[in-house]
mmCIF file of C-alpha atoms in Angstrom:
data_model
loop_
_atom_site.group_PDB
_atom_site.id
_atom_site.type_symbol
_atom_site.label_atom_id
_atom_site.label_comp_id
_atom_site.label_asym_id
_atom_site.label_seq_id
_atom_site.Cartn_x
_atom_site.Cartn_y
_atom_site.Cartn_z
ATOM 1 C CA MET A 1 -83.666 -17.060 129.530
ATOM 2 C CA THR A 2 -82.003 -14.581 127.175
ATOM 3 C CA GLU A 3 -81.172 -11.118 128.418
ATOM 4 C CA GLU A 4 -83.581 -9.597 125.923
ATOM 5 C CA ARG A 5 -86.392 -11.752 127.224
ATOM 6 C CA GLN A 6 -85.511 -10.879 130.805
ATOM 7 C CA GLN A 7 -85.592 -7.191 129.963
ATOM 8 C CA ARG A 8 -88.888 -7.528 128.197
ATOM 9 C CA ILE A 9 -90.517 -9.189 131.189
ATOM 10 C CA ALA A 10 -89.010 -6.617 133.578
ATOM 11 C CA SER A 11 -90.272 -3.792 131.398
ATOM 12 C CA VAL A 12 -93.825 -5.167 131.322
ATOM 13 C CA LEU A 13 -93.821 -5.770 135.104
ATOM 14 C CA SER A 14 -92.609 -2.231 135.702
ATOM 15 C CA LYS A 15 -95.817 -0.979 134.055
ATOM 16 C CA ARG A 16 -98.268 -3.265 135.882
ATOM 17 C CA GLN A 17 -100.854 -1.314 137.928
ATOM 18 C CA VAL A 18 -102.057 -2.072 141.441
ATOM 19 C CA ASN A 19 -105.157 0.072 141.757
ATOM 20 C CA ILE A 20 -107.268 -1.136 138.835
ATOM 21 C CA THR A 21 -109.008 -4.427 138.190
ATOM 22 C CA VAL A 22 -111.803 -6.015 136.152
ATOM 23 C CA VAL A 23 -114.553 -8.238 137.481
ATOM 24 C CA LEU A 24 -116.427 -10.454 135.032
ATOM 25 C CA ASP A 25 -119.901 -11.332 136.405
ATOM 26 C CA ASN A 26 -121.047 -14.446 134.664
ATOM 27 C CA VAL A 27 -119.641 -13.585 131.244
ATOM 28 C CA PHE A 28 -120.545 -16.648 129.190
ATOM 29 C CA ASP A 29 -118.468 -16.686 126.014
ATOM 30 C CA PRO A 30 -114.838 -17.776 126.455
ATOM 31 C CA HIS A 31 -113.895 -15.629 123.447
ATOM 32 C CA ASN A 32 -115.128 -12.545 125.254
ATOM 33 C CA ILE A 33 -113.201 -13.493 128.390
ATOM 34 C CA SER A 34 -110.045 -14.052 126.320
ATOM 35 C CA ALA A 35 -110.491 -10.722 124.576
ATOM 36 C CA VAL A 36 -110.969 -8.969 127.966
ATOM 37 C CA MET A 37 -107.792 -10.587 129.264
ATOM 38 C CA ARG A 38 -105.794 -9.332 126.257
ATOM 39 C CA SER A 39 -107.054 -5.854 126.884
ATOM 40 C CA CYS A 40 -106.147 -6.123 130.542
ATOM 41 C CA ASP A 41 -102.636 -7.290 129.691
ATOM 42 C CA ALA A 42 -102.375 -4.492 127.132
ATOM 43 C CA ILE A 43 -102.966 -1.678 129.624
ATOM 44 C CA GLY A 44 -101.074 -3.270 132.533
ATOM 45 C CA ILE A 45 -103.779 -4.829 134.663
ATOM 46 C CA GLN A 46 -102.260 -7.691 136.656
ATOM 47 C CA GLU A 47 -105.233 -9.313 138.420
ATOM 48 C CA ILE A 48 -108.821 -9.946 137.361
ATOM 49 C CA TYR A 49 -111.806 -11.613 138.942
ATOM 50 C CA VAL A 50 -113.989 -14.109 137.159
ATOM 51 C CA LEU A 51 -117.291 -14.902 138.903
ATOM 52 C CA THR A 52 -119.362 -17.832 137.651
ATOM 53 C CA ASN A 53 -122.399 -18.739 139.700
ATOM 54 C CA MET A 54 -124.942 -18.728 136.870
ATOM 55 C CA VAL A 55 -122.820 -19.934 134.028
ATOM 56 C CA PRO A 56 -120.473 -22.979 133.997
ATOM 57 C CA LYS A 57 -117.056 -22.408 135.476
ATOM 58 C CA HIS A 58 -114.503 -21.732 132.764
ATOM 59 C CA LYS A 59 -111.543 -23.883 131.978
ATOM 60 C CA LYS A 60 -108.105 -22.477 131.238
ATOM 61 C CA TRP A 61 -108.935 -20.162 128.356
ATOM 62 C CA GLY A 62 -106.467 -21.676 125.925
ATOM 63 C CA PHE A 63 -103.508 -21.204 128.296
ATOM 64 C CA ARG A 64 -101.112 -22.667 125.759
ATOM 65 C CA SER A 65 -102.156 -20.418 122.928
ATOM 66 C CA SER A 66 -99.715 -17.590 122.237
ATOM 67 C CA ARG A 67 -102.677 -15.251 122.069
ATOM 68 C CA SER A 68 -104.076 -16.188 125.452
ATOM 69 C CA ALA A 69 -103.319 -13.530 128.060
ATOM 70 C CA SER A 70 -104.397 -15.674 130.980
ATOM 71 C CA LYS A 71 -100.775 -16.734 131.578
ATOM 72 C CA TRP A 72 -99.794 -13.084 132.110
ATOM 73 C CA LEU A 73 -102.513 -12.328 134.615
ATOM 74 C CA ASP A 74 -103.489 -13.381 138.140
ATOM 75 C CA VAL A 75 -106.976 -14.743 137.560
ATOM 76 C CA HIS A 76 -109.133 -15.159 140.668
ATOM 77 C CA GLN A 77 -112.062 -17.465 140.024
ATOM 78 C CA PHE A 78 -115.103 -17.376 142.279
ATOM 79 C CA THR A 79 -118.470 -19.178 142.371
ATOM 80 C CA ASP A 80 -119.813 -17.121 145.278
ATOM 81 C CA THR A 81 -120.796 -13.507 144.697
ATOM 82 C CA GLN A 82 -120.306 -12.315 148.299
ATOM 83 C CA LYS A 83 -116.880 -13.947 148.690
ATOM 84 C CA CYS A 84 -115.790 -12.512 145.330
ATOM 85 C CA PHE A 85 -116.824 -8.974 146.163
ATOM 86 C CA GLU A 86 -115.402 -9.164 149.720
ATOM 87 C CA GLN A 87 -111.991 -9.760 148.228
ATOM 88 C CA VAL A 88 -112.502 -7.039 145.581
ATOM 89 C CA ARG A 89 -113.677 -4.626 148.244
ATOM 90 C CA SER A 90 -110.698 -5.317 150.447
ATOM 91 C CA ARG A 91 -108.320 -4.396 147.625
ATOM 92 C CA TYR A 92 -110.054 -1.609 145.697
ATOM 93 C CA SER A 93 -111.781 1.549 147.048
ATOM 94 C CA THR A 94 -114.515 1.907 144.458
ATOM 95 C CA ILE A 95 -116.603 -0.680 142.601
ATOM 96 C CA LEU A 96 -118.232 0.486 139.412
ATOM 97 C CA THR A 97 -120.689 -1.420 137.230
ATOM 98 C CA THR A 98 -121.771 -0.763 133.720
ATOM 99 C CA HIS A 99 -125.415 -1.269 132.815
ATOM 100 C CA LEU A 100 -128.180 0.926 131.457
ATOM 101 C CA SER A 101 -129.837 2.841 134.223
ATOM 102 C CA SER A 102 -131.032 6.313 134.988
ATOM 103 C CA ASN A 103 -128.247 7.086 137.450
ATOM 104 C CA ALA A 104 -125.425 6.088 135.092
ATOM 105 C CA VAL A 105 -122.648 8.568 134.417
ATOM 106 C CA SER A 106 -120.553 8.777 131.275
ATOM 107 C CA LEU A 107 -117.308 6.848 131.185
ATOM 108 C CA TYR A 108 -115.640 10.143 130.262
ATOM 109 C CA ASN A 109 -116.833 11.819 133.428
ATOM 110 C CA LEU A 110 -115.179 9.216 135.690
ATOM 111 C CA ASP A 111 -111.911 9.689 137.560
ATOM 112 C CA LEU A 112 -110.225 6.451 136.562
ATOM 113 C CA THR A 113 -106.914 7.210 138.234
ATOM 114 C CA ARG A 114 -108.295 6.294 141.639
ATOM 115 C CA SER A 115 -108.456 2.728 143.031
ATOM 116 C CA VAL A 116 -111.277 1.112 141.114
ATOM 117 C CA ALA A 117 -112.781 -2.264 140.182
ATOM 118 C CA LEU A 118 -114.780 -2.279 136.932
ATOM 119 C CA VAL A 119 -117.570 -4.857 136.690
ATOM 120 C CA PHE A 120 -118.909 -6.200 133.415
ATOM 121 C CA GLY A 121 -121.865 -8.576 133.166
ATOM 122 C CA ASN A 122 -123.329 -11.414 131.120
ATOM 123 C CA GLU A 123 -123.799 -10.925 127.390
ATOM 124 C CA GLN A 124 -127.532 -11.429 127.539
ATOM 125 C CA TYR A 125 -128.701 -10.619 131.084
ATOM 126 C CA GLY A 126 -126.179 -8.011 132.134
ATOM 127 C CA LEU A 127 -125.526 -7.735 135.881
ATOM 128 C CA SER A 128 -127.414 -9.432 138.614
ATOM 129 C CA GLU A 129 -129.350 -7.409 141.221
ATOM 130 C CA GLU A 130 -127.011 -8.808 143.863
ATOM 131 C CA VAL A 131 -123.949 -7.414 142.109
ATOM 132 C CA ARG A 132 -125.572 -4.076 141.398
ATOM 133 C CA ALA A 133 -126.355 -3.700 145.109
ATOM 134 C CA LEU A 134 -122.676 -4.285 145.962
ATOM 135 C CA ALA A 135 -121.437 -1.494 143.707
ATOM 136 C CA ASP A 136 -120.740 2.165 144.494
ATOM 137 C CA GLY A 137 -121.747 3.495 141.095
ATOM 138 C CA ASN A 138 -122.637 2.800 137.537
ATOM 139 C CA PHE A 139 -121.369 4.166 134.227
ATOM 140 C CA VAL A 140 -122.177 3.945 130.572
ATOM 141 C CA ILE A 141 -120.197 4.277 127.404
ATOM 142 C CA PRO A 142 -121.957 6.997 125.508
ATOM 143 C CA GLN A 143 -123.448 6.013 122.152
ATOM 144 C CA VAL A 144 -125.152 7.977 119.433
ATOM 145 C CA GLY A 145 -126.144 5.136 117.100
ATOM 146 C CA MET A 146 -129.205 3.086 116.280
ATOM 147 C CA ILE A 147 -127.933 0.011 118.067
ATOM 148 C CA GLN A 148 -127.656 0.822 121.757
ATOM 149 C CA SER A 149 -125.292 -1.764 122.979
ATOM 150 C CA LEU A 150 -121.692 -2.803 122.486
ATOM 151 C CA ASN A 151 -120.157 -6.240 122.669
ATOM 152 C CA ILE A 152 -118.753 -6.851 126.131
ATOM 153 C CA SER A 153 -115.164 -7.203 124.951
ATOM 154 C CA VAL A 154 -115.462 -3.957 122.985
ATOM 155 C CA ALA A 155 -117.059 -2.175 125.948
ATOM 156 C CA CYS A 156 -114.315 -3.396 128.261
ATOM 157 C CA ALA A 157 -111.514 -2.407 125.809
ATOM 158 C CA VAL A 158 -112.985 1.099 125.346
ATOM 159 C CA THR A 159 -113.265 1.492 129.125
ATOM 160 C CA LEU A 160 -109.779 0.143 129.817
ATOM 161 C CA TYR A 161 -108.185 2.438 127.202
ATOM 162 C CA GLU A 162 -109.846 5.426 128.857
ATOM 163 C CA VAL A 163 -108.258 4.138 132.077
ATOM 164 C CA PHE A 164 -104.926 3.922 130.194
ATOM 165 C CA ARG A 165 -105.264 7.412 128.796
ATOM 166 C CA GLN A 166 -106.057 8.957 132.174
ATOM 167 C CA LYS A 167 -103.351 7.019 134.020
ATOM 168 C CA THR A 168 -100.739 7.929 131.433
ATOM 169 C CA VAL A 169 -101.525 11.631 131.896
ATOM 170 C CA ALA A 170 -101.377 11.134 135.700
ATOM 171 C CA GLY A 171 -97.975 9.439 135.441
ATOM 172 C CA HIS A 172 -99.059 6.038 136.734
ATOM 173 C CA TYR A 173 -96.808 4.281 134.272
ATOM 174 C CA ASP A 174 -93.728 6.295 135.156
ATOM 175 C CA LEU A 175 -92.790 4.304 138.315
ATOM 176 C CA PRO A 176 -93.114 0.578 139.092
ATOM 177 C CA GLN A 177 -96.120 -0.223 141.289
ATOM 178 C CA LEU A 178 -95.980 -3.950 142.018
ATOM 179 C CA LYS A 179 -94.392 -5.004 145.310
ATOM 180 C CA SER A 180 -90.927 -6.411 144.633
ATOM 181 C CA GLU A 181 -91.910 -9.829 146.020
ATOM 182 C CA HIS A 182 -94.872 -10.135 143.663
ATOM 183 C CA CYS A 183 -92.714 -8.835 140.836
ATOM 184 C CA ASN A 184 -90.010 -11.450 141.443
ATOM 185 C CA GLU A 185 -92.525 -14.210 141.670
ATOM 186 C CA LEU A 186 -94.105 -13.249 138.361
ATOM 187 C CA SER A 187 -90.730 -12.753 136.725
ATOM 188 C CA ASN A 188 -89.696 -16.310 137.708
ATOM 189 C CA GLN A 189 -93.006 -17.770 136.604
ATOM 190 C CA TRP A 190 -93.080 -15.938 133.236
ATOM 191 C CA GLY A 191 -89.448 -16.861 132.608
ATOM 192 C CA LEU A 192 -90.445 -20.506 132.509
ATOM 193 C CA TYR A 193 -92.806 -20.054 129.570
ATOM 194 C CA ASP A 194 -91.360 -21.015 126.206
ATOM 195 C CA LYS A 195 -90.231 -17.818 124.605
ATOM 196 C CA ASN A 196 -90.663 -19.239 121.157
ATOM 197 C CA LEU A 197 -94.305 -19.736 121.826
ATOM 198 C CA PHE A 198 -95.194 -16.576 123.712
ATOM 199 C CA MET B 1 -143.907 4.725 111.752
ATOM 200 C CA THR B 2 -144.612 5.911 115.284
ATOM 201 C CA GLU B 3 -143.611 9.391 116.321
ATOM 202 C CA GLU B 4 -141.225 7.940 118.874
ATOM 203 C CA ARG B 5 -139.473 5.935 116.166
ATOM 204 C CA GLN B 6 -139.314 8.931 113.901
ATOM 205 C CA GLN B 7 -137.688 11.004 116.612
ATOM 206 C CA ARG B 8 -135.211 8.284 117.406
ATOM 207 C CA ILE B 9 -134.096 8.085 113.761
ATOM 208 C CA ALA B 10 -133.936 11.884 113.490
ATOM 209 C CA SER B 11 -131.875 12.058 116.677
ATOM 210 C CA VAL B 12 -129.381 9.440 115.395
ATOM 211 C CA LEU B 13 -129.130 11.118 112.010
ATOM 212 C CA SER B 14 -128.435 14.489 113.699
ATOM 213 C CA LYS B 15 -125.323 12.978 115.257
ATOM 214 C CA ARG B 16 -123.925 11.326 112.109
ATOM 215 C CA GLN B 17 -120.485 12.630 111.159
ATOM 216 C CA VAL B 18 -119.225 13.530 107.699
ATOM 217 C CA ASN B 19 -115.460 13.806 108.148
ATOM 218 C CA ILE B 20 -114.604 10.388 109.562
ATOM 219 C CA THR B 21 -114.642 6.945 107.984
ATOM 220 C CA VAL B 22 -113.196 3.456 108.398
ATOM 221 C CA VAL B 23 -111.560 1.402 105.619
ATOM 222 C CA LEU B 24 -111.238 -2.374 106.118
ATOM 223 C CA ASP B 25 -108.455 -3.730 104.015
ATOM 224 C CA ASN B 26 -109.057 -7.436 103.531
ATOM 225 C CA VAL B 27 -110.443 -8.119 106.996
ATOM 226 C CA PHE B 28 -111.334 -11.781 106.834
ATOM 227 C CA ASP B 29 -113.628 -12.639 109.700
ATOM 228 C CA PRO B 30 -117.249 -11.508 109.290
ATOM 229 C CA HIS B 31 -117.582 -11.283 113.061
ATOM 230 C CA ASN B 32 -114.805 -8.661 113.148
ATOM 231 C CA ILE B 33 -116.495 -6.707 110.337
ATOM 232 C CA SER B 34 -119.827 -6.863 112.203
ATOM 233 C CA ALA B 35 -118.185 -5.647 115.384
ATOM 234 C CA VAL B 36 -116.465 -2.774 113.536
ATOM 235 C CA MET B 37 -119.804 -1.790 112.032
ATOM 236 C CA ARG B 38 -121.443 -1.682 115.448
ATOM 237 C CA SER B 39 -118.678 0.558 116.769
ATOM 238 C CA CYS B 40 -119.049 2.818 113.719
ATOM 239 C CA ASP B 41 -122.788 3.124 114.291
ATOM 240 C CA ALA B 42 -122.198 3.759 117.998
ATOM 241 C CA ILE B 43 -120.005 6.842 117.424
ATOM 242 C CA GLY B 44 -121.928 8.187 114.458
ATOM 243 C CA ILE B 45 -119.935 7.113 111.423
ATOM 244 C CA GLN B 46 -122.261 6.870 108.407
ATOM 245 C CA GLU B 47 -120.158 5.390 105.657
ATOM 246 C CA ILE B 48 -117.432 2.779 105.616
ATOM 247 C CA TYR B 49 -115.275 1.083 102.978
ATOM 248 C CA VAL B 50 -114.753 -2.671 102.685
ATOM 249 C CA LEU B 51 -111.939 -3.694 100.377
ATOM 250 C CA THR B 52 -111.620 -7.345 99.489
ATOM 251 C CA ASN B 53 -109.081 -8.230 96.824
ATOM 252 C CA MET B 54 -107.217 -10.933 98.752
ATOM 253 C CA VAL B 55 -110.063 -12.448 100.745
ATOM 254 C CA PRO B 56 -113.507 -13.510 99.421
ATOM 255 C CA LYS B 57 -116.033 -10.750 99.001
ATOM 256 C CA HIS B 58 -118.366 -10.618 101.959
ATOM 257 C CA LYS B 59 -122.070 -11.225 101.821
ATOM 258 C CA LYS B 60 -124.536 -9.093 103.710
ATOM 259 C CA TRP B 61 -123.191 -9.474 107.273
ATOM 260 C CA GLY B 62 -126.463 -10.767 108.730
ATOM 261 C CA PHE B 63 -128.436 -7.774 107.532
ATOM 262 C CA ARG B 64 -131.650 -9.132 109.119
ATOM 263 C CA SER B 65 -130.087 -9.619 112.532
ATOM 264 C CA SER B 66 -131.104 -6.924 115.039
ATOM 265 C CA ARG B 67 -127.455 -6.725 116.077
ATOM 266 C CA SER B 68 -126.132 -6.137 112.578
ATOM 267 C CA ALA B 69 -125.211 -2.485 112.086
ATOM 268 C CA SER B 70 -124.850 -2.832 108.326
ATOM 269 C CA LYS B 71 -128.392 -1.603 107.756
ATOM 270 C CA TRP B 72 -127.591 1.692 109.515
ATOM 271 C CA LEU B 73 -124.420 2.370 107.480
ATOM 272 C CA ASP B 74 -123.543 3.148 103.888
ATOM 273 C CA VAL B 75 -121.172 0.310 103.063
ATOM 274 C CA HIS B 76 -118.987 0.773 99.981
ATOM 275 C CA GLN B 77 -117.506 -2.491 98.768
ATOM 276 C CA PHE B 78 -114.509 -2.571 96.529
ATOM 277 C CA THR B 79 -112.326 -5.280 94.948
ATOM 278 C CA ASP B 80 -109.785 -2.849 93.517
ATOM 279 C CA THR B 81 -107.398 -1.084 95.895
ATOM 280 C CA GLN B 82 -106.745 1.940 93.663
ATOM 281 C CA LYS B 83 -110.390 2.611 92.976
ATOM 282 C CA CYS B 84 -111.263 2.240 96.638
ATOM 283 C CA PHE B 85 -108.639 4.702 97.758
ATOM 284 C CA GLU B 86 -109.422 7.171 94.969
ATOM 285 C CA GLN B 87 -112.921 7.479 96.414
ATOM 286 C CA VAL B 88 -111.654 7.636 99.986
ATOM 287 C CA ARG B 89 -109.089 10.313 98.987
ATOM 288 C CA SER B 90 -111.763 12.389 97.227
ATOM 289 C CA ARG B 91 -113.801 12.564 100.406
ATOM 290 C CA TYR B 92 -111.312 12.617 103.266
ATOM 291 C CA SER B 93 -108.197 14.792 103.685
ATOM 292 C CA THR B 94 -106.021 12.383 105.584
ATOM 293 C CA ILE B 95 -105.633 8.616 105.365
ATOM 294 C CA LEU B 96 -104.099 6.926 108.402
ATOM 295 C CA THR B 97 -103.131 3.264 108.748
ATOM 296 C CA THR B 98 -102.400 1.302 111.839
ATOM 297 C CA HIS B 99 -99.554 -1.245 111.723
ATOM 298 C CA LEU B 100 -96.358 -1.691 113.644
ATOM 299 C CA SER B 101 -93.584 0.448 112.185
ATOM 300 C CA SER B 102 -90.882 2.738 113.365
ATOM 301 C CA ASN B 103 -92.616 5.880 112.144
ATOM 302 C CA ALA B 104 -95.881 5.195 113.928
ATOM 303 C CA VAL B 105 -97.305 7.811 116.289
ATOM 304 C CA SER B 106 -99.562 7.127 119.264
ATOM 305 C CA LEU B 107 -103.288 7.197 118.818
ATOM 306 C CA TYR B 108 -103.406 9.735 121.635
ATOM 307 C CA ASN B 109 -101.151 12.167 119.748
ATOM 308 C CA LEU B 110 -103.457 12.321 116.718
ATOM 309 C CA ASP B 111 -105.830 15.146 115.921
ATOM 310 C CA LEU B 112 -108.905 13.082 115.181
ATOM 311 C CA THR B 113 -111.257 16.057 114.740
ATOM 312 C CA ARG B 114 -109.955 16.681 111.222
ATOM 313 C CA SER B 115 -111.179 14.897 108.088
ATOM 314 C CA VAL B 116 -109.708 11.428 108.341
ATOM 315 C CA ALA B 117 -110.049 7.854 107.023
ATOM 316 C CA LEU B 118 -108.774 5.170 109.378
ATOM 317 C CA VAL B 119 -107.549 1.952 107.718
ATOM 318 C CA PHE B 120 -107.424 -1.447 109.453
ATOM 319 C CA GLY B 121 -105.907 -4.521 107.907
ATOM 320 C CA ASN B 122 -106.177 -8.285 107.749
ATOM 321 C CA GLU B 123 -106.155 -10.231 111.050
ATOM 322 C CA GLN B 124 -103.061 -12.191 110.057
ATOM 323 C CA TYR B 125 -101.141 -10.215 107.450
ATOM 324 C CA GLY B 126 -102.000 -6.606 108.438
ATOM 325 C CA LEU B 127 -101.954 -4.102 105.624
ATOM 326 C CA SER B 128 -100.634 -4.574 102.121
ATOM 327 C CA GLU B 129 -97.636 -2.606 100.857
ATOM 328 C CA GLU B 130 -99.868 -1.031 98.263
ATOM 329 C CA VAL B 131 -102.242 0.293 100.927
ATOM 330 C CA ARG B 132 -99.396 1.526 103.138
ATOM 331 C CA ALA B 133 -97.999 3.503 100.185
ATOM 332 C CA LEU B 134 -101.367 5.201 99.702
ATOM 333 C CA ALA B 135 -101.588 6.501 103.274
ATOM 334 C CA ASP B 136 -100.429 9.759 104.797
ATOM 335 C CA GLY B 137 -99.422 8.351 108.157
ATOM 336 C CA ASN B 138 -99.489 5.505 110.538
ATOM 337 C CA PHE B 139 -100.483 5.215 114.170
ATOM 338 C CA VAL B 140 -100.413 2.622 116.959
ATOM 339 C CA ILE B 141 -102.471 2.000 120.032
ATOM 340 C CA PRO B 142 -99.961 2.082 122.845
ATOM 341 C CA GLN B 143 -99.620 -1.149 124.765
ATOM 342 C CA VAL B 144 -97.585 -2.102 127.855
ATOM 343 C CA GLY B 145 -98.382 -5.806 128.035
ATOM 344 C CA MET B 146 -96.689 -9.104 127.103
ATOM 345 C CA ILE B 147 -98.944 -9.650 124.112
ATOM 346 C CA GLN B 148 -98.276 -6.928 121.629
ATOM 347 C CA SER B 149 -101.375 -6.967 119.518
ATOM 348 C CA LEU B 150 -105.070 -6.315 119.843
ATOM 349 C CA ASN B 151 -107.950 -7.973 118.041
ATOM 350 C CA ILE B 152 -108.927 -5.822 115.016
ATOM 351 C CA SER B 153 -112.441 -5.122 116.330
ATOM 352 C CA VAL B 154 -110.997 -4.096 119.713
ATOM 353 C CA ALA B 155 -108.355 -1.921 118.057
ATOM 354 C CA CYS B 156 -110.968 -0.256 115.945
ATOM 355 C CA ALA B 157 -113.337 0.342 118.851
ATOM 356 C CA VAL B 158 -110.568 1.859 120.958
ATOM 357 C CA THR B 159 -109.591 4.128 118.083
ATOM 358 C CA LEU B 160 -113.171 5.141 117.302
ATOM 359 C CA TYR B 161 -113.894 6.025 120.933
ATOM 360 C CA GLU B 162 -110.844 8.275 120.986
ATOM 361 C CA VAL B 163 -112.369 9.888 117.898
ATOM 362 C CA PHE B 164 -115.652 10.193 119.778
ATOM 363 C CA ARG B 165 -113.980 11.699 122.854
ATOM 364 C CA GLN B 166 -112.093 14.276 120.820
ATOM 365 C CA LYS B 167 -115.083 15.142 118.604
ATOM 366 C CA THR B 168 -117.342 15.552 121.647
ATOM 367 C CA VAL B 169 -114.926 18.047 123.176
ATOM 368 C CA ALA B 170 -114.711 19.818 119.805
ATOM 369 C CA GLY B 171 -118.529 20.060 119.585
ATOM 370 C CA HIS B 172 -118.901 17.942 116.494
ATOM 371 C CA TYR B 173 -122.081 16.321 117.854
ATOM 372 C CA ASP B 174 -123.745 19.619 118.695
ATOM 373 C CA LEU B 175 -124.975 20.407 115.195
ATOM 374 C CA PRO B 176 -126.248 18.135 112.410
ATOM 375 C CA GLN B 177 -123.667 17.416 109.694
ATOM 376 C CA LEU B 178 -125.321 15.307 107.032
ATOM 377 C CA LYS B 179 -126.739 17.099 104.039
ATOM 378 C CA SER B 180 -130.518 17.288 104.277
ATOM 379 C CA GLU B 181 -130.953 15.269 101.090
ATOM 380 C CA HIS B 182 -128.855 12.399 102.383
ATOM 381 C CA CYS B 183 -130.589 12.685 105.782
ATOM 382 C CA ASN B 184 -134.074 12.410 104.254
ATOM 383 C CA GLU B 185 -133.023 9.498 102.105
ATOM 384 C CA LEU B 186 -131.677 7.607 105.121
ATOM 385 C CA SER B 187 -134.696 8.553 107.192
ATOM 386 C CA ASN B 188 -137.077 7.092 104.622
ATOM 387 C CA GLN B 189 -134.935 4.008 104.174
ATOM 388 C CA TRP B 190 -134.581 3.334 107.950
ATOM 389 C CA GLY B 191 -138.281 3.998 108.486
ATOM 390 C CA LEU B 192 -139.075 0.937 106.368
ATOM 391 C CA TYR B 193 -137.229 -1.488 108.657
ATOM 392 C CA ASP B 194 -139.471 -3.355 111.052
ATOM 393 C CA LYS B 195 -139.273 -1.461 114.335
ATOM 394 C CA ASN B 196 -139.986 -4.621 116.291
ATOM 395 C CA LEU B 197 -136.890 -6.216 114.915
ATOM 396 C CA PHE B 198 -134.435 -3.381 114.973
#
């Protein structure tokens, strides 16, 4: 590995966040999952949760493609809702869903600097009742247009960049957050990928 | 038209903005254009510019689909760069592009409450030299990940929601902005669409 490449990996790892994750509840379209992963990588999310108990389990999201972010993330796949959320709950203080409901608050009124898991649902059916019941709150992305929905990858990106904006102001990117053990492990793993491809 | 429908249209029109637009410079994929249109509709952009002099001219972006936002926008199509930007320049004070370059500023350091046209380029080639030369400035969406690019529809949505956030704080959605003539014209036109479909 060249020194430049080593520095690049170290720089990215120094920005990875420990108190923010994304949970995808039965998102169907692999393109949407790929787009979500790219947005996660872009703002420094290291681990995400992919729950599939109502849609087929996903394969490796084009791991070999230079544009696939799955190789830069720890992706936890679950087929059991309770087990998935047990793990999420053990690692994150607050679980927030996004679906239309009367008790939803605006994305821009959330404190996204705290420890939080953000849950996005299926393109057509949204979130299951079971998942809603496991969450602590619900938010919406405000909209003033005729069409009252956003594509899931767009909704996720808008949400994650509000996370990024708030965390930047709060200084969360100023100091490394990953444990050194995890960091070394990722550094070794990423170093093995062909630098000409990725 | 039911009263409810009428009120809904009036409410959306009262939030439409006059000093913000999007220019798509040879964006190739119709899905990306559709996604951009939905984001525009969502934050209250009324008119957009679609320039195609290096990719085939687009058809009507699934006008009849309930998810197509093209019917809620004034879409100006151009095949000539200079003519396109002449019109943009005559209506907006500042033209900002987004591409990687040394003089780029962060999205979050822009004042997006002023009169501005935001230009996004082709998925593969970005923006042409000609278009770059016509712009007043260039911005980037900050990223801290291994993959250093975002999908164009994601990049546009993230940018537009920062516009939305800033404009909300500045009170731009508190008072109607469209001229009453334009508003009535759109109201009549939108009223003709089948409310069961859209």
